[in-house]
Short mmCIF file of C-alpha atoms in Angstrom, two decimals:
data_model
loop_
_atom_site.label_atom_id
_atom_site.label_comp_id
_atom_site.label_asym_id
_atom_site.label_seq_id
_atom_site.Cartn_x
_atom_site.Cartn_y
_atom_site.Cartn_z
CA MET A 1 34.87 114.50 92.65
CA SER A 2 35.01 118.11 93.07
CA GLN A 3 37.64 119.99 95.34
CA PHE A 4 36.16 123.60 94.02
CA PHE A 5 34.21 125.47 95.93
CA MET A 6 31.11 127.26 93.05
CA ASN A 7 27.98 127.22 91.28
CA GLN A 8 29.05 126.99 87.84
CA LYS A 9 32.38 126.84 86.43
CA GLN A 10 31.64 129.31 83.66
CA HIS A 11 30.58 131.69 86.23
CA VAL A 12 33.35 131.59 88.92
CA VAL A 13 35.89 134.18 87.51
CA ASN A 14 33.18 136.71 86.86
CA GLU A 15 31.55 136.12 90.67
CA ALA A 16 34.87 135.90 92.39
CA ILE A 17 35.85 139.48 90.71
CA GLU A 18 32.42 140.40 92.04
CA GLY A 19 33.03 139.29 95.94
CA ALA A 20 36.73 141.20 95.50
CA LEU A 21 34.60 144.30 94.40
CA LEU A 22 32.24 144.08 97.02
CA SER A 23 34.81 143.34 100.23
CA THR A 24 37.59 145.50 99.13
CA PRO A 25 38.46 147.66 102.64
CA HIS A 26 39.42 151.15 100.59
CA HIS A 27 35.99 151.41 98.81
CA ASN A 28 38.46 152.18 95.84
CA LEU A 29 37.70 149.94 93.23
CA GLY A 30 35.32 149.30 89.90
CA ARG A 31 34.95 147.50 86.90
CA LEU A 32 34.71 148.62 83.35
CA ALA A 33 31.56 148.04 81.41
CA LEU A 34 33.01 145.69 79.15
CA GLY A 35 30.48 142.56 79.36
CA ALA A 36 31.52 139.41 80.87
CA GLN A 37 33.88 138.15 78.97
CA MET A 38 36.15 141.25 79.36
CA ARG A 39 37.32 141.34 83.04
CA VAL A 40 39.14 145.04 83.26
CA VAL A 41 39.03 146.28 87.11
CA VAL A 42 40.28 149.58 87.94
CA ARG A 43 40.85 152.31 90.65
CA ASN A 44 37.81 154.52 90.40
CA ASP A 45 39.83 157.35 92.05
CA TRP A 46 41.92 157.19 89.00
CA ASP A 47 42.38 160.81 87.06
CA LYS A 48 44.58 159.68 84.75
CA SER A 49 47.30 162.36 85.75
CA ARG A 50 50.13 159.88 86.31
CA VAL A 51 51.65 156.82 84.94
CA ALA A 52 49.25 153.68 84.68
CA LEU A 53 50.41 150.31 85.85
CA ILE A 54 48.34 147.92 84.00
CA SER A 55 49.15 144.22 84.91
CA GLY A 56 46.87 141.04 85.08
CA GLY A 57 46.98 137.19 83.69
CA GLY A 58 44.95 134.61 84.14
CA SER A 59 43.30 134.28 87.43
CA GLY A 60 43.80 131.69 89.79
CA HIS A 61 46.68 133.68 91.70
CA GLU A 62 44.58 135.77 94.23
CA PRO A 63 45.04 138.19 95.58
CA ALA A 64 47.09 138.77 92.30
CA HIS A 65 46.18 140.70 90.19
CA ILE A 66 42.88 142.52 91.56
CA GLY A 67 44.17 142.73 95.31
CA PHE A 68 47.04 144.99 93.90
CA VAL A 69 45.29 147.34 92.30
CA GLY A 70 44.70 151.19 94.15
CA LYS A 71 46.59 154.23 95.17
CA GLY A 72 50.95 153.11 95.32
CA MET A 73 50.17 149.93 93.19
CA LEU A 74 48.49 148.67 89.76
CA THR A 75 46.15 151.37 88.16
CA ALA A 76 44.29 148.30 86.28
CA ALA A 77 44.41 144.23 86.47
CA VAL A 78 42.67 142.50 83.20
CA CYS A 79 41.87 138.93 84.40
CA GLY A 80 41.76 135.92 82.05
CA ASP A 81 39.93 132.44 83.02
CA ILE A 82 41.83 130.39 84.98
CA PHE A 83 45.22 130.11 84.15
CA ALA A 84 44.62 131.08 80.76
CA SER A 85 46.08 134.73 79.68
CA PRO A 86 43.09 137.84 79.30
CA SER A 87 42.50 138.78 75.12
CA VAL A 88 44.05 140.88 73.08
CA ASP A 89 40.82 143.14 73.34
CA ALA A 90 40.61 143.28 77.15
CA VAL A 91 44.55 144.54 77.68
CA LEU A 92 43.41 147.10 74.44
CA HIS A 93 40.57 148.05 76.41
CA ALA A 94 42.35 148.97 79.79
CA ILE A 95 44.95 150.48 78.03
CA ILE A 96 42.70 153.08 76.44
CA ASN A 97 40.64 153.44 79.40
CA VAL A 98 43.22 154.13 82.11
CA THR A 99 46.09 156.00 80.27
CA GLY A 100 46.34 159.67 80.02
CA GLU A 101 49.19 161.55 78.41
CA ALA A 102 52.18 160.20 81.23
CA GLY A 103 51.84 157.18 79.25
CA CYS A 104 51.22 153.53 80.52
CA LEU A 105 53.56 150.97 81.61
CA LEU A 106 52.55 146.79 81.24
CA ILE A 107 53.73 144.68 83.83
CA VAL A 108 53.45 141.07 82.65
CA LYS A 109 54.52 137.62 83.66
CA ASN A 110 57.17 135.86 81.28
CA TYR A 111 54.39 133.58 80.13
CA THR A 112 53.98 132.80 76.03
CA GLY A 113 50.12 133.87 76.20
CA ASP A 114 50.93 136.91 78.49
CA ARG A 115 53.82 137.98 76.23
CA LEU A 116 52.10 137.72 73.09
CA ASN A 117 48.08 139.03 74.01
CA PHE A 118 49.94 141.88 76.44
CA GLY A 119 52.41 143.02 73.60
CA LEU A 120 49.92 142.58 70.64
CA ALA A 121 47.67 145.21 72.58
CA ALA A 122 50.60 147.52 73.08
CA GLU A 123 51.41 147.73 69.94
CA LYS A 124 47.73 148.70 68.82
CA ALA A 125 47.94 150.58 71.54
CA ARG A 126 50.59 153.00 70.24
CA GLY A 127 48.97 152.50 66.31
CA LEU A 128 46.86 154.64 68.78
CA GLY A 129 48.40 157.36 69.66
CA TYR A 130 49.23 156.32 73.60
CA GLN A 131 52.42 155.71 75.18
CA VAL A 132 53.16 152.46 76.18
CA GLU A 133 55.47 150.32 77.96
CA MET A 134 56.25 146.85 79.10
CA VAL A 135 58.05 145.02 81.08
CA MET A 136 58.63 141.18 82.28
CA VAL A 137 59.07 139.25 85.17
CA ARG A 138 61.67 136.79 84.89
CA ASP A 139 61.90 136.10 88.73
CA ASP A 140 62.11 131.85 88.52
CA ILE A 141 65.65 130.41 89.23
CA ALA A 142 64.41 126.67 89.75
CA LEU A 143 65.17 126.34 85.86
CA PRO A 144 68.88 127.89 85.43
CA ASP A 145 69.37 126.53 82.07
CA ASN A 146 65.41 128.13 80.82
CA PRO A 147 66.28 130.83 78.57
CA GLN A 148 62.96 132.33 79.24
CA PRO A 149 62.51 132.15 83.03
CA ARG A 150 58.79 132.31 84.35
CA GLY A 151 57.06 135.00 86.02
CA ILE A 152 56.17 134.22 89.57
CA ALA A 153 55.41 135.53 92.72
CA GLY A 154 58.16 138.32 92.42
CA THR A 155 55.69 139.85 90.77
CA ALA A 156 54.37 141.32 93.26
CA LEU A 157 57.31 143.29 94.34
CA VAL A 158 57.52 144.76 90.86
CA HIS A 159 54.02 145.87 91.35
CA LYS A 160 54.76 147.50 94.72
CA VAL A 161 58.02 148.93 93.57
CA ALA A 162 56.57 150.33 90.39
CA GLY A 163 53.28 151.89 92.26
CA TYR A 164 55.68 153.87 94.21
CA ALA A 165 57.42 155.16 91.19
CA ALA A 166 54.29 156.39 89.22
CA GLU A 167 52.53 157.33 92.76
CA GLN A 168 55.60 159.56 92.59
CA GLY A 169 55.06 161.17 89.51
CA HIS A 170 58.03 160.36 87.85
CA SER A 171 58.04 159.66 83.67
CA LEU A 172 57.19 156.86 81.82
CA ALA A 173 60.77 156.42 81.30
CA GLN A 174 61.75 156.46 84.69
CA VAL A 175 58.57 154.28 85.94
CA ALA A 176 59.49 151.68 83.61
CA ALA A 177 63.28 151.83 84.64
CA LEU A 178 62.96 151.37 87.91
CA ALA A 179 60.34 148.81 87.55
CA GLN A 180 63.39 146.63 85.35
CA GLN A 181 65.73 147.96 87.68
CA ALA A 182 63.42 145.60 90.47
CA ILE A 183 62.69 142.80 88.04
CA ASP A 184 66.82 142.61 87.56
CA ALA A 185 67.53 142.40 91.54
CA THR A 186 64.20 139.86 92.18
CA SER A 187 64.70 136.02 92.59
CA SER A 188 61.66 133.53 93.57
CA ILE A 189 61.71 129.84 93.57
CA GLY A 190 59.13 127.48 95.28
CA LEU A 191 58.32 124.38 96.28
CA ALA A 192 55.07 122.11 96.52
CA PHE A 193 53.59 118.98 97.82
CA THR A 194 50.60 118.78 95.63
CA THR A 195 49.47 120.31 92.31
CA CYS A 196 46.21 122.55 92.62
CA HIS A 197 42.93 121.42 91.90
CA VAL A 198 41.47 123.21 88.68
CA PRO A 199 37.70 123.66 88.33
CA GLY A 200 36.29 120.78 86.79
CA GLU A 201 39.25 119.10 86.59
CA THR A 202 40.51 115.90 88.24
CA ARG A 203 44.05 116.58 89.64
CA ASP A 204 46.91 114.08 89.24
CA ASP A 205 47.27 112.89 92.69
CA HIS A 206 50.21 111.18 92.35
CA ARG A 207 52.44 113.36 90.56
CA VAL A 208 54.77 113.76 93.52
CA PRO A 209 55.40 110.79 95.30
CA GLU A 210 54.01 110.44 99.19
CA GLY A 211 56.61 112.27 101.32
CA CYS A 212 58.00 114.07 98.84
CA SER A 213 57.84 117.82 97.50
CA GLU A 214 58.82 119.60 94.08
CA LEU A 215 61.12 122.05 93.62
CA GLY A 216 60.34 124.63 91.28
CA MET A 217 56.51 123.62 90.17
CA GLY A 218 55.03 126.29 88.41
CA ILE A 219 52.17 128.17 89.67
CA HIS A 220 50.18 126.65 87.06
CA GLY A 221 51.58 123.03 87.91
CA GLU A 222 53.84 122.82 85.48
CA PRO A 223 56.66 120.32 86.76
CA GLY A 224 59.28 121.35 88.48
CA ALA A 225 62.87 121.01 88.40
CA SER A 226 63.23 117.76 90.57
CA THR A 227 61.96 115.99 93.47
CA LEU A 228 63.56 116.38 96.86
CA LYS A 229 62.72 113.06 99.12
CA THR A 230 61.97 115.15 102.11
CA GLN A 231 58.72 117.61 103.57
CA ASN A 232 60.93 118.24 106.32
CA SER A 233 60.63 122.24 106.75
CA ARG A 234 64.34 122.93 107.82
CA GLU A 235 65.18 120.60 104.86
CA SER A 236 63.31 122.27 102.16
CA VAL A 237 63.95 125.65 103.13
CA ALA A 238 67.87 124.86 102.96
CA GLU A 239 67.60 123.80 99.61
CA LEU A 240 65.80 126.62 98.61
CA VAL A 241 68.15 129.43 100.42
CA LYS A 242 70.82 127.07 98.71
CA GLN A 243 69.57 128.17 95.45
CA LEU A 244 68.78 131.88 96.12
CA THR A 245 72.22 132.35 97.58
CA ALA A 246 73.97 131.04 95.34
CA LYS A 247 75.76 133.87 93.34
CA GLY A 248 77.33 134.95 97.25
CA ASN A 249 75.43 138.09 96.90
CA GLN A 250 76.29 139.36 100.45
CA GLN A 251 73.74 142.81 99.88
CA PRO A 252 70.87 143.34 102.05
CA VAL A 253 67.55 141.58 101.15
CA ALA A 254 64.01 141.78 100.97
CA LEU A 255 62.40 138.80 101.83
CA MET A 256 58.75 137.96 100.60
CA VAL A 257 57.27 134.63 102.24
CA ASN A 258 54.38 133.65 99.66
CA ASN A 259 52.00 130.66 100.27
CA LEU A 260 50.44 129.26 97.21
CA GLY A 261 47.37 128.75 98.56
CA GLY A 262 47.24 125.81 100.51
CA PHE A 263 49.69 125.78 103.61
CA SER A 264 48.24 126.66 106.58
CA ALA A 265 49.34 129.51 108.55
CA LEU A 266 50.76 127.70 111.32
CA GLU A 267 53.28 126.19 108.17
CA MET A 268 53.84 129.73 107.02
CA ALA A 269 55.05 130.96 110.59
CA VAL A 270 57.14 127.66 110.51
CA LEU A 271 58.89 128.32 107.13
CA VAL A 272 59.11 131.93 107.72
CA ARG A 273 61.28 131.05 111.10
CA GLU A 274 63.48 128.33 109.13
CA THR A 275 64.08 131.35 106.71
CA LEU A 276 65.32 133.80 108.86
CA HIS A 277 67.64 130.86 110.47
CA SER A 278 68.73 130.16 107.31
CA ALA A 279 71.81 131.07 105.68
CA LEU A 280 70.33 134.11 104.17
CA GLY A 281 68.40 135.58 107.62
CA GLN A 282 71.11 137.58 108.35
CA GLN A 283 71.07 139.71 104.48
CA VAL A 284 67.16 140.09 105.32
CA LYS A 285 66.54 143.66 106.21
CA LEU A 286 62.92 143.61 105.18
CA LEU A 287 60.13 141.17 105.12
CA VAL A 288 57.04 140.64 103.44
CA GLY A 289 55.27 138.48 104.80
CA PRO A 290 54.27 135.27 105.60
CA ALA A 291 51.00 136.05 103.03
CA THR A 292 49.23 134.79 100.22
CA LEU A 293 50.30 137.37 97.61
CA VAL A 294 50.25 135.04 93.89
CA SER A 295 49.08 131.45 94.47
CA ALA A 296 48.07 128.61 92.65
CA LEU A 297 44.29 128.43 93.72
CA ASP A 298 45.00 125.44 96.69
CA MET A 299 48.46 124.28 95.70
CA LYS A 300 49.99 122.58 99.11
CA GLY A 301 53.13 124.85 98.12
CA PHE A 302 54.98 128.09 99.03
CA SER A 303 57.55 130.20 97.64
CA LEU A 304 60.34 132.79 98.70
CA SER A 305 61.45 135.85 96.43
CA VAL A 306 64.69 137.70 97.47
CA MET A 307 64.74 141.69 96.03
CA GLN A 308 68.62 143.12 96.62
CA LEU A 309 68.03 146.54 98.08
CA ASP A 310 69.27 150.13 97.45
CA PRO A 311 67.97 152.73 99.20
CA GLU A 312 65.57 153.50 96.49
CA LEU A 313 63.92 150.37 96.31
CA GLU A 314 63.90 150.36 100.05
CA THR A 315 61.72 153.40 100.31
CA ALA A 316 59.42 151.94 97.52
CA LEU A 317 58.51 148.99 99.07
CA LEU A 318 58.09 150.65 102.66
CA ALA A 319 55.81 153.34 100.82
CA PRO A 320 52.10 153.26 102.22
CA VAL A 321 49.09 151.68 99.84
CA GLU A 322 45.55 151.41 99.24
CA VAL A 323 44.70 147.43 98.05
CA SER A 324 43.65 144.86 99.78
CA GLY A 325 45.92 141.95 98.54
CA TRP A 326 49.61 143.63 99.98
CA CYS A 327 50.98 142.55 102.95
CA PRO A 328 53.41 145.57 104.28
CA ALA A 329 57.18 145.39 104.39
CA ILE A 330 58.64 145.35 107.79
CA ALA A 331 61.97 144.89 109.76
CA PRO A 332 62.06 141.40 110.87
CA ALA A 333 61.41 141.50 114.80
CA THR A 334 63.99 140.33 117.85
CA LEU A 335 62.64 137.46 119.82
CA THR A 336 62.41 138.86 122.96
CA GLU A 337 61.57 137.07 126.76
CA ILE A 338 59.56 139.06 129.17
CA PRO A 339 59.81 138.14 132.14
CA ALA A 340 57.09 135.75 133.39
CA LYS A 341 55.55 135.30 137.31
CA THR A 342 54.70 131.09 137.61
CA ALA A 343 51.66 129.95 139.23
CA GLN A 344 53.96 128.54 141.78
CA GLN A 345 55.28 131.98 142.52
CA LEU A 346 51.86 133.10 143.49
CA GLU A 347 50.94 130.59 145.75
CA SER A 348 52.98 130.11 149.25
CA TYR A 349 51.85 127.62 152.05
CA ALA A 350 53.50 125.90 154.06
CA PRO A 351 52.85 122.08 155.51
CA SER A 352 50.98 121.73 158.76
CA ASP A 353 49.72 119.00 160.48
CA ASN A 354 45.72 118.06 161.36
CA ALA A 355 45.16 114.64 162.65
CA GLN A 356 41.66 115.27 162.23
CA ALA A 357 42.25 116.34 158.26
CA ALA A 358 44.93 113.51 157.92
CA ALA A 359 42.19 111.21 159.25
CA ILE A 360 39.50 112.53 156.69
CA ILE A 361 42.07 112.47 153.71
CA ALA A 362 42.96 108.51 154.40
CA THR A 363 39.37 107.48 154.49
CA VAL A 364 38.52 109.08 151.24
CA CYS A 365 41.98 108.25 149.26
CA GLN A 366 41.80 104.60 150.55
CA THR A 367 38.14 104.31 149.82
CA LEU A 368 38.98 105.64 146.29
CA ILE A 369 42.01 103.44 145.86
CA GLY A 370 39.81 100.14 147.36
CA LEU A 371 37.10 101.12 144.55
CA GLU A 372 39.96 101.29 141.28
CA SER A 373 38.79 97.57 139.79
CA GLU A 374 35.32 97.74 140.46
CA LEU A 375 34.94 101.57 139.11
CA ASN A 376 36.98 100.52 135.75
CA GLN A 377 34.52 97.06 135.49
CA LEU A 378 31.47 99.27 135.93
CA ASP A 379 32.75 102.43 133.47
CA ALA A 380 33.43 99.65 131.15
CA LYS A 381 29.91 99.15 130.75
CA VAL A 382 28.74 102.87 130.02
CA GLY A 383 32.11 104.65 129.37
CA ASP A 384 36.50 103.56 128.79
CA GLY A 385 36.86 101.33 131.64
CA ASP A 386 38.93 104.20 133.31
CA THR A 387 37.32 105.53 135.96
CA GLY A 388 38.66 103.42 138.87
CA SER A 389 42.13 104.23 137.83
CA THR A 390 41.38 107.98 137.26
CA PHE A 391 40.00 108.60 140.60
CA ALA A 392 42.55 106.40 142.37
CA ALA A 393 45.75 107.80 141.08
CA GLY A 394 44.42 111.06 141.96
CA ALA A 395 43.81 109.65 145.49
CA ARG A 396 47.40 108.42 145.77
CA SER A 397 48.94 111.54 144.74
CA VAL A 398 46.95 112.74 147.48
CA LEU A 399 47.69 110.35 150.08
CA GLU A 400 51.12 110.04 149.78
CA ALA A 401 51.84 114.45 150.15
CA SER A 402 49.48 113.77 153.16
CA GLU A 403 51.80 110.64 154.89
CA ALA A 404 54.95 112.30 153.81
CA HIS A 405 53.16 115.92 155.44
CA GLN A 406 53.64 117.89 152.77
CA LEU A 407 50.15 119.23 152.65
CA PRO A 408 48.82 122.09 154.88
CA LEU A 409 46.52 120.20 156.84
CA ASN A 410 45.90 122.54 159.32
CA GLN A 411 45.04 125.28 156.59
CA PRO A 412 41.30 123.99 154.92
CA GLU A 413 41.63 126.78 152.51
CA ALA A 414 45.07 126.19 151.22
CA LEU A 415 44.28 122.60 151.54
CA LEU A 416 41.43 122.14 148.81
CA THR A 417 43.61 124.32 146.56
CA VAL A 418 46.70 122.03 146.71
CA VAL A 419 44.43 118.96 146.31
CA GLY A 420 42.65 120.53 142.73
CA ASP A 421 46.37 121.08 141.99
CA LYS A 422 47.12 117.78 142.46
CA LEU A 423 44.11 116.05 140.83
CA ALA A 424 44.41 118.36 137.27
CA THR A 425 47.92 116.92 137.34
CA ILE A 426 47.85 113.76 138.28
CA MET A 427 44.02 112.55 137.20
CA GLY A 428 43.94 114.17 133.59
CA GLY A 429 41.18 113.94 131.35
CA SER A 430 37.78 115.92 132.34
CA SER A 431 37.37 114.48 135.57
CA GLY A 432 40.84 115.91 137.29
CA VAL A 433 39.96 119.04 135.74
CA LEU A 434 36.77 119.53 136.82
CA MET A 435 37.59 118.10 140.34
CA SER A 436 39.85 120.49 140.40
CA ILE A 437 37.89 123.55 139.68
CA MET A 438 35.43 122.19 142.35
CA PHE A 439 38.28 121.90 145.52
CA THR A 440 39.71 125.36 144.30
CA THR A 441 36.64 127.33 144.07
CA ALA A 442 35.91 125.96 147.43
CA GLY A 443 39.41 126.62 148.81
CA GLN A 444 39.12 130.80 147.68
CA GLN A 445 35.08 130.71 149.11
CA LEU A 446 37.05 128.97 152.55
CA ALA A 447 39.24 131.59 152.21
CA GLN A 448 36.63 134.50 152.05
CA GLY A 449 35.15 133.10 155.19
CA VAL A 450 32.04 131.13 154.48
CA SER A 451 31.25 127.38 156.09
CA LEU A 452 32.73 124.21 154.35
CA ALA A 453 29.00 123.37 153.20
CA GLN A 454 28.67 126.32 151.44
CA ALA A 455 32.40 126.50 149.87
CA LEU A 456 31.81 122.95 148.46
CA THR A 457 28.40 124.12 147.14
CA ALA A 458 30.12 127.45 145.46
CA GLY A 459 32.69 124.70 143.50
CA LEU A 460 30.18 122.36 142.55
CA GLU A 461 28.41 125.26 140.72
CA ARG A 462 31.71 126.21 139.28
CA MET A 463 32.13 123.01 137.76
CA GLN A 464 28.63 122.63 136.50
CA HIS A 465 29.30 126.22 134.93
CA TYR A 466 32.66 124.95 133.00
CA GLY A 467 31.62 121.60 133.06
CA GLY A 468 28.18 121.94 131.50
CA ALA A 469 26.34 118.89 133.19
CA LYS A 470 23.47 119.52 135.69
CA VAL A 471 21.53 117.06 137.80
CA GLY A 472 19.72 114.58 135.98
CA ASP A 473 23.05 114.13 133.33
CA ARG A 474 23.85 111.11 134.84
CA THR A 475 27.44 112.10 136.16
CA MET A 476 29.02 112.53 139.54
CA ILE A 477 26.74 115.53 139.57
CA ASP A 478 23.55 114.06 140.50
CA ALA A 479 25.24 112.62 143.64
CA LEU A 480 27.51 115.17 144.80
CA GLN A 481 24.22 117.89 144.25
CA PRO A 482 22.12 116.11 147.23
CA ALA A 483 25.09 115.44 149.05
CA PHE A 484 25.62 118.92 149.04
CA ALA A 485 22.49 120.09 149.66
CA ALA A 486 22.50 117.94 152.82
CA LEU A 487 25.74 119.11 154.19
CA LEU A 488 24.46 122.70 153.64
CA ASN A 489 21.43 121.88 155.28
CA GLY A 490 23.04 120.93 158.51
CA ASP A 491 22.65 117.14 158.34
CA ASP A 492 25.13 114.46 159.84
CA LEU A 493 26.81 112.91 157.70
CA THR A 494 24.69 109.79 157.39
CA ALA A 495 22.17 111.80 156.00
CA VAL A 496 25.06 112.99 153.78
CA ALA A 497 25.70 110.20 152.45
CA ALA A 498 22.15 108.81 151.86
CA ALA A 499 21.55 111.52 149.90
CA ALA A 500 24.23 111.14 147.77
CA ARG A 501 23.78 106.96 147.80
CA GLN A 502 20.10 107.98 146.83
CA GLY A 503 21.23 110.49 144.04
CA ALA A 504 23.95 107.44 142.62
CA ASP A 505 20.96 104.83 142.44
CA SER A 506 18.59 107.49 140.30
CA THR A 507 21.75 107.19 137.46
CA SER A 508 21.16 103.64 137.30
CA THR A 509 17.31 104.19 136.21
CA MET A 510 18.17 107.33 133.79
CA ARG A 511 17.26 106.20 130.08
CA SER A 512 19.91 108.74 128.73
CA ALA A 513 22.83 111.03 129.75
CA GLY A 514 23.44 114.73 128.95
CA ALA A 515 27.23 114.71 129.13
CA GLY A 516 30.32 112.83 129.39
CA ARG A 517 31.33 109.15 127.78
CA SER A 518 27.92 107.99 128.40
CA SER A 519 26.07 110.39 126.02
CA TYR A 520 27.29 108.50 123.32
CA LEU A 521 25.36 105.10 123.94
CA ASN A 522 22.11 104.37 123.81
CA GLN A 523 19.48 103.57 126.65
CA ASP A 524 19.49 99.96 126.22
CA SER A 525 23.39 100.28 127.30
CA LEU A 526 22.89 102.59 130.40
CA ASP A 527 19.52 100.86 131.33
CA GLY A 528 20.26 99.16 135.22
CA VAL A 529 23.77 100.74 135.31
CA LYS A 530 24.88 103.46 137.47
CA ASP A 531 27.40 105.98 136.48
CA PRO A 532 30.82 104.84 138.02
CA GLY A 533 31.24 108.56 139.05
CA ALA A 534 28.69 108.77 141.21
CA CYS A 535 29.46 105.56 142.47
CA ALA A 536 32.81 107.12 143.90
CA VAL A 537 30.76 109.93 145.41
CA GLU A 538 28.23 107.67 146.98
CA LYS A 539 31.11 105.21 148.31
CA VAL A 540 33.38 107.57 149.77
CA PHE A 541 30.39 109.63 151.46
CA ALA A 542 29.59 105.64 152.80
CA ALA A 543 33.04 105.64 154.21
CA LEU A 544 32.98 109.05 156.02
CA ALA A 545 29.94 108.24 157.60
CA GLY A 546 31.25 105.31 158.98
CA ARG A 547 34.76 106.40 160.26
#
């Protein structure tokens, strides 16, 4: 099964380049008219007055390298097929189209294909009279005995430093020297849970055992140095940091936290935290990321790069650029907690007594507690069988507070608000929140001087606004709305209870539900069964009328 979003495999790179050009925020990129097979993206504001910087390689590492083309970084990027070096001709045409008298520097990741193709293109360009130098990035430290360390994410840092030098008008020799200084100061190491999905190919999902990660997996999915028996963020970062700090250098560093393509922003934030809290954290003067800078398609992995800083490298990393793929370097922020008010601090009420209010609360709560089993059995037919327990839990909490003289019984507006708070906390699920909305709004309305009937009606309107249900949707609203309408009309409690009963009865003939868990059931499951919430409302008003 394909795990890659595309039209046709043979067109995916060209179509991706077109998408990148259409979406560049600085409108400063173009593609050389060299046909579909030679893919060279260049600055369209380039005047050849400064040293040109060219990089590139196989596609699949986006935003590298197109995302780094622009003022302050690369002059051109040469794109091969996915994970395949661009051709010698493509690199050569990039050189001859962007290089002026100041010359050109090729920045190449240390892979055989890139070394050979960029190297031969450089030789051909020199034969045509162009000044060309080449540096190779070798920042991967995962395989310490490898005589040819790979170029990985640290390449982006080298692009940034070299781009700064070129933008300052330095000579080709000076730009090349600073680029080499950046290379020598940079180390990177990565870790991944899985390799990546290459278009049209089946991924080996069994290479890394479940629950493990691979240290040093390459940016094309090449085997790494070892398998770690962990996917824990702290343990993983600790292993990478141990490798990066092995030489014991204590000078300030720039840290780049790079997403290899498949980690979420949430995970990357956790990794940044772990790294800054690690043994390396105290050395970090500049932070780049977390960001996807040099990816490996959708590889679920990340890499850490560190550059040993001196004043010139620090200045270079902080210089502004006009590219789409770079993440500006910053000094790590300091954690601060801003003093905050709590909702409890804003609420002030004193317990008070009111015999009539206490009696009403006792009637309502005892009724709901007594209905627990009946409502659960009813709900089992049309829901998840817990309506009775949910209402009973809220009722017990309110009743206990009343009997302990903890409620402002003589302050109706405060009482409604406190009841709303308790229901939201104790009842859980959507029922508790909806009831809390109704009581909280009603309390606010009472405080503004409206009648209890008007306040409850306003609360019901807010409940419907946030909950989305209306009369006819087969919910408790089918009983609440007619009951509150009767209260608003000045009817006595007997009439109010009758209205609630009629509304509740209507739910048993409704063939579909527009809200709540019953909305997932077919009409045969609902036919003849009263909505449990509406039934609870009916029974409460009946109890109040019978006092």
